[in-house]
PDB file of C-alpha atoms in Angstrom:
ATOM      1  CA  MET X   1       0.000   0.000   0.000  1.00 74.00           C
ATOM      2  CA  LYS X   2       1.253   3.433  -0.865  1.00 74.00           C
ATOM      3  CA  MET X   3       1.205   6.218   1.730  1.00 82.00           C
ATOM      4  CA  LEU X   4      -0.287   9.456   0.421  1.00 80.00           C
ATOM      5  CA  SER X   5      -0.232  12.828   2.121  1.00 80.00           C
ATOM      6  CA  VAL X   6      -2.494  15.793   1.451  1.00 76.00           C
ATOM      7  CA  HIS X   7       0.537  18.005   2.067  1.00 73.00           C
ATOM      8  CA  SER X   8       2.106  16.798  -1.184  1.00 69.00           C
ATOM      9  CA  ALA X   9       0.825  18.251  -4.463  1.00 69.00           C
ATOM     10  CA  ASN X  10       1.857  14.996  -6.169  1.00 72.00           C
ATOM     11  CA  ASP X  11      -0.472  13.002  -3.901  1.00 73.00           C
ATOM     12  CA  LEU X  12      -3.538  15.200  -4.365  1.00 76.00           C
ATOM     13  CA  GLU X  13      -4.080  14.145  -7.982  1.00 78.00           C
ATOM     14  CA  PRO X  14      -4.268  10.374  -7.291  1.00 78.00           C
ATOM     15  CA  LEU X  15      -6.662  11.101  -4.432  1.00 79.00           C
ATOM     16  CA  ALA X  16      -8.887  13.193  -6.674  1.00 78.00           C
ATOM     17  CA  ARG X  17      -8.981  10.367  -9.245  1.00 81.00           C
ATOM     18  CA  MET X  18     -10.060   7.660  -6.780  1.00 85.00           C
ATOM     19  CA  VAL X  19     -13.336   5.925  -7.638  1.00 88.00           C
ATOM     20  CA  PHE X  20     -14.961   5.031  -4.337  1.00 88.00           C
ATOM     21  CA  LYS X  21     -17.082   1.966  -3.670  1.00 85.00           C
ATOM     22  CA  VAL X  22     -20.804   2.366  -3.067  1.00 88.00           C
ATOM     23  CA  ASP X  23     -21.062  -0.443  -0.504  1.00 92.00           C
ATOM     24  CA  ASP X  24     -19.499  -0.164   2.936  1.00 94.00           C
ATOM     25  CA  VAL X  25     -16.058  -1.760   3.205  1.00 93.00           C
ATOM     26  CA  LEU X  26     -16.795  -2.802   6.808  1.00 95.00           C
ATOM     27  CA  LYS X  27     -19.173  -5.667   7.528  1.00 95.00           C
ATOM     28  CA  THR X  28     -20.259  -5.441  11.181  1.00 97.00           C
ATOM     29  CA  ASN X  29     -22.057  -2.674  13.025  1.00 97.00           C
ATOM     30  CA  GLY X  30     -19.361  -2.775  15.717  1.00 97.00           C
ATOM     31  CA  GLU X  31     -16.640  -1.986  13.172  1.00 97.00           C
ATOM     32  CA  LYS X  32     -18.717   0.841  11.713  1.00 96.00           C
ATOM     33  CA  ILE X  33     -19.339   2.346  15.164  1.00 96.00           C
ATOM     34  CA  ARG X  34     -15.605   2.194  15.983  1.00 96.00           C
ATOM     35  CA  ARG X  35     -14.791   3.899  12.672  1.00 96.00           C
ATOM     36  CA  GLN X  36     -17.270   6.730  13.381  1.00 97.00           C
ATOM     37  CA  ALA X  37     -15.928   7.125  16.921  1.00 96.00           C
ATOM     38  CA  ASN X  38     -12.318   7.265  15.683  1.00 96.00           C
ATOM     39  CA  LEU X  39     -13.185   9.826  12.992  1.00 96.00           C
ATOM     40  CA  LEU X  40     -14.966  11.988  15.561  1.00 95.00           C
ATOM     41  CA  LYS X  41     -12.009  11.653  17.954  1.00 95.00           C
ATOM     42  CA  ALA X  42      -9.596  12.624  15.141  1.00 94.00           C
ATOM     43  CA  SER X  43     -11.709  15.667  14.302  1.00 93.00           C
ATOM     44  CA  ILE X  44     -11.768  16.803  17.925  1.00 94.00           C
ATOM     45  CA  MET X  45      -8.027  16.235  18.315  1.00 92.00           C
ATOM     46  CA  ASP X  46      -7.415  18.273  15.150  1.00 89.00           C
ATOM     47  CA  SER X  47      -9.358  21.212  16.552  1.00 87.00           C
ATOM     48  CA  LEU X  48      -7.212  21.118  19.688  1.00 87.00           C
ATOM     49  CA  SER X  49      -3.762  20.632  18.180  1.00 89.00           C
ATOM     50  CA  ASN X  50      -3.768  20.060  14.380  1.00 84.00           C
ATOM     51  CA  PHE X  51      -3.441  16.327  15.056  1.00 88.00           C
ATOM     52  CA  GLU X  52      -2.821  14.038  12.066  1.00 90.00           C
ATOM     53  CA  VAL X  53      -4.001  10.465  11.585  1.00 93.00           C
ATOM     54  CA  VAL X  54      -3.319   7.784   9.006  1.00 94.00           C
ATOM     55  CA  PHE X  55      -6.393   6.165   7.589  1.00 90.00           C
ATOM     56  CA  THR X  56      -6.807   3.281   5.203  1.00 93.00           C
ATOM     57  CA  VAL X  57      -9.132   4.032   2.298  1.00 92.00           C
ATOM     58  CA  GLY X  58     -10.462   1.480  -0.170  1.00 89.00           C
ATOM     59  CA  ASP X  59     -11.506   2.422  -3.675  1.00 84.00           C
ATOM     60  CA  LYS X  60     -12.617   0.144  -6.510  1.00 84.00           C
ATOM     61  CA  GLU X  61      -9.035  -0.741  -7.460  1.00 83.00           C
ATOM     62  CA  SER X  62      -6.829  -0.726  -4.371  1.00 86.00           C
ATOM     63  CA  LEU X  63      -6.195   0.310  -0.784  1.00 89.00           C
ATOM     64  CA  LYS X  64      -4.366   3.518   0.049  1.00 88.00           C
ATOM     65  CA  LEU X  65      -2.983   4.972   3.254  1.00 91.00           C
ATOM     66  CA  LEU X  66      -3.662   8.668   3.711  1.00 90.00           C
ATOM     67  CA  ARG X  67      -1.903  10.823   6.266  1.00 90.00           C
ATOM     68  CA  SER X  68      -3.930  13.915   7.056  1.00 90.00           C
ATOM     69  CA  ARG X  69      -5.818  15.936   9.598  1.00 90.00           C
ATOM     70  CA  ILE X  70      -9.553  15.286   9.840  1.00 92.00           C
ATOM     71  CA  ILE X  71     -11.191  18.723   9.736  1.00 91.00           C
ATOM     72  CA  ALA X  72     -14.766  17.442  10.040  1.00 92.00           C
ATOM     73  CA  THR X  73     -16.740  14.233   9.858  1.00 94.00           C
ATOM     74  CA  GLY X  74     -20.356  13.279   9.446  1.00 93.00           C
ATOM     75  CA  ASP X  75     -22.458  10.207   8.784  1.00 93.00           C
ATOM     76  CA  GLU X  76     -21.577  10.081   5.088  1.00 95.00           C
ATOM     77  CA  ARG X  77     -18.368  12.088   4.448  1.00 94.00           C
ATOM     78  CA  ALA X  78     -15.073  12.848   6.175  1.00 94.00           C
ATOM     79  CA  VAL X  79     -13.168  16.022   5.344  1.00 91.00           C
ATOM     80  CA  PRO X  80      -9.396  15.699   5.459  1.00 87.00           C
ATOM     81  CA  ASP X  81      -7.143  18.701   4.969  1.00 81.00           C
ATOM     82  CA  LYS X  82      -7.108  20.644   1.651  1.00 77.00           C
ATOM     83  CA  GLY X  83     -10.870  20.518   1.058  1.00 75.00           C
ATOM     84  CA  LEU X  84     -11.071  16.900  -0.044  1.00 82.00           C
ATOM     85  CA  THR X  85     -14.047  14.791   0.971  1.00 88.00           C
ATOM     86  CA  ILE X  86     -13.972  11.038   1.349  1.00 91.00           C
ATOM     87  CA  PRO X  87     -17.009   8.787   1.794  1.00 94.00           C
ATOM     88  CA  VAL X  88     -17.005   7.331   5.301  1.00 96.00           C
ATOM     89  CA  ASN X  89     -18.112   3.949   3.950  1.00 96.00           C
ATOM     90  CA  CYS X  90     -14.718   3.663   2.149  1.00 95.00           C
ATOM     91  CA  ILE X  91     -12.594   4.232   5.256  1.00 95.00           C
ATOM     92  CA  ILE X  92     -11.402   0.890   6.603  1.00 95.00           C
ATOM     93  CA  GLN X  93      -9.321   2.004   9.573  1.00 95.00           C
ATOM     94  CA  VAL X  94      -8.181   5.132  11.406  1.00 95.00           C
ATOM     95  CA  ASP X  95      -4.740   4.986  13.091  1.00 94.00           C
ATOM     96  CA  PHE X  96      -3.568   7.625  15.527  1.00 93.00           C
ATOM     97  CA  ILE X  97       0.048   8.760  15.174  1.00 86.00           C
ATOM     98  CA  GLN X  98       1.955   8.870  18.444  1.00 71.00           C
TER      99      GLN X  98
END
């Protein structure tokens, strides 16, 4: 898996070209609840200290790691830095950087 960063202009183009899946990449309700909780936690931590996370995103072709701040999150979309939006149902995992 390739690590992308929204801080790199070279990485923004591949992110913009991703074709996201319609179905949720997670199967159980427990996994989906944990994902929502971690996205909300990342958003709160960003507002306190510009905290970055690494999250795994699945599109129709591959998995990608994205290092970014989470500016906002909702039921359907997450907003990383630089004005991108990513469907929540395509986020597999959120990892907090120590």
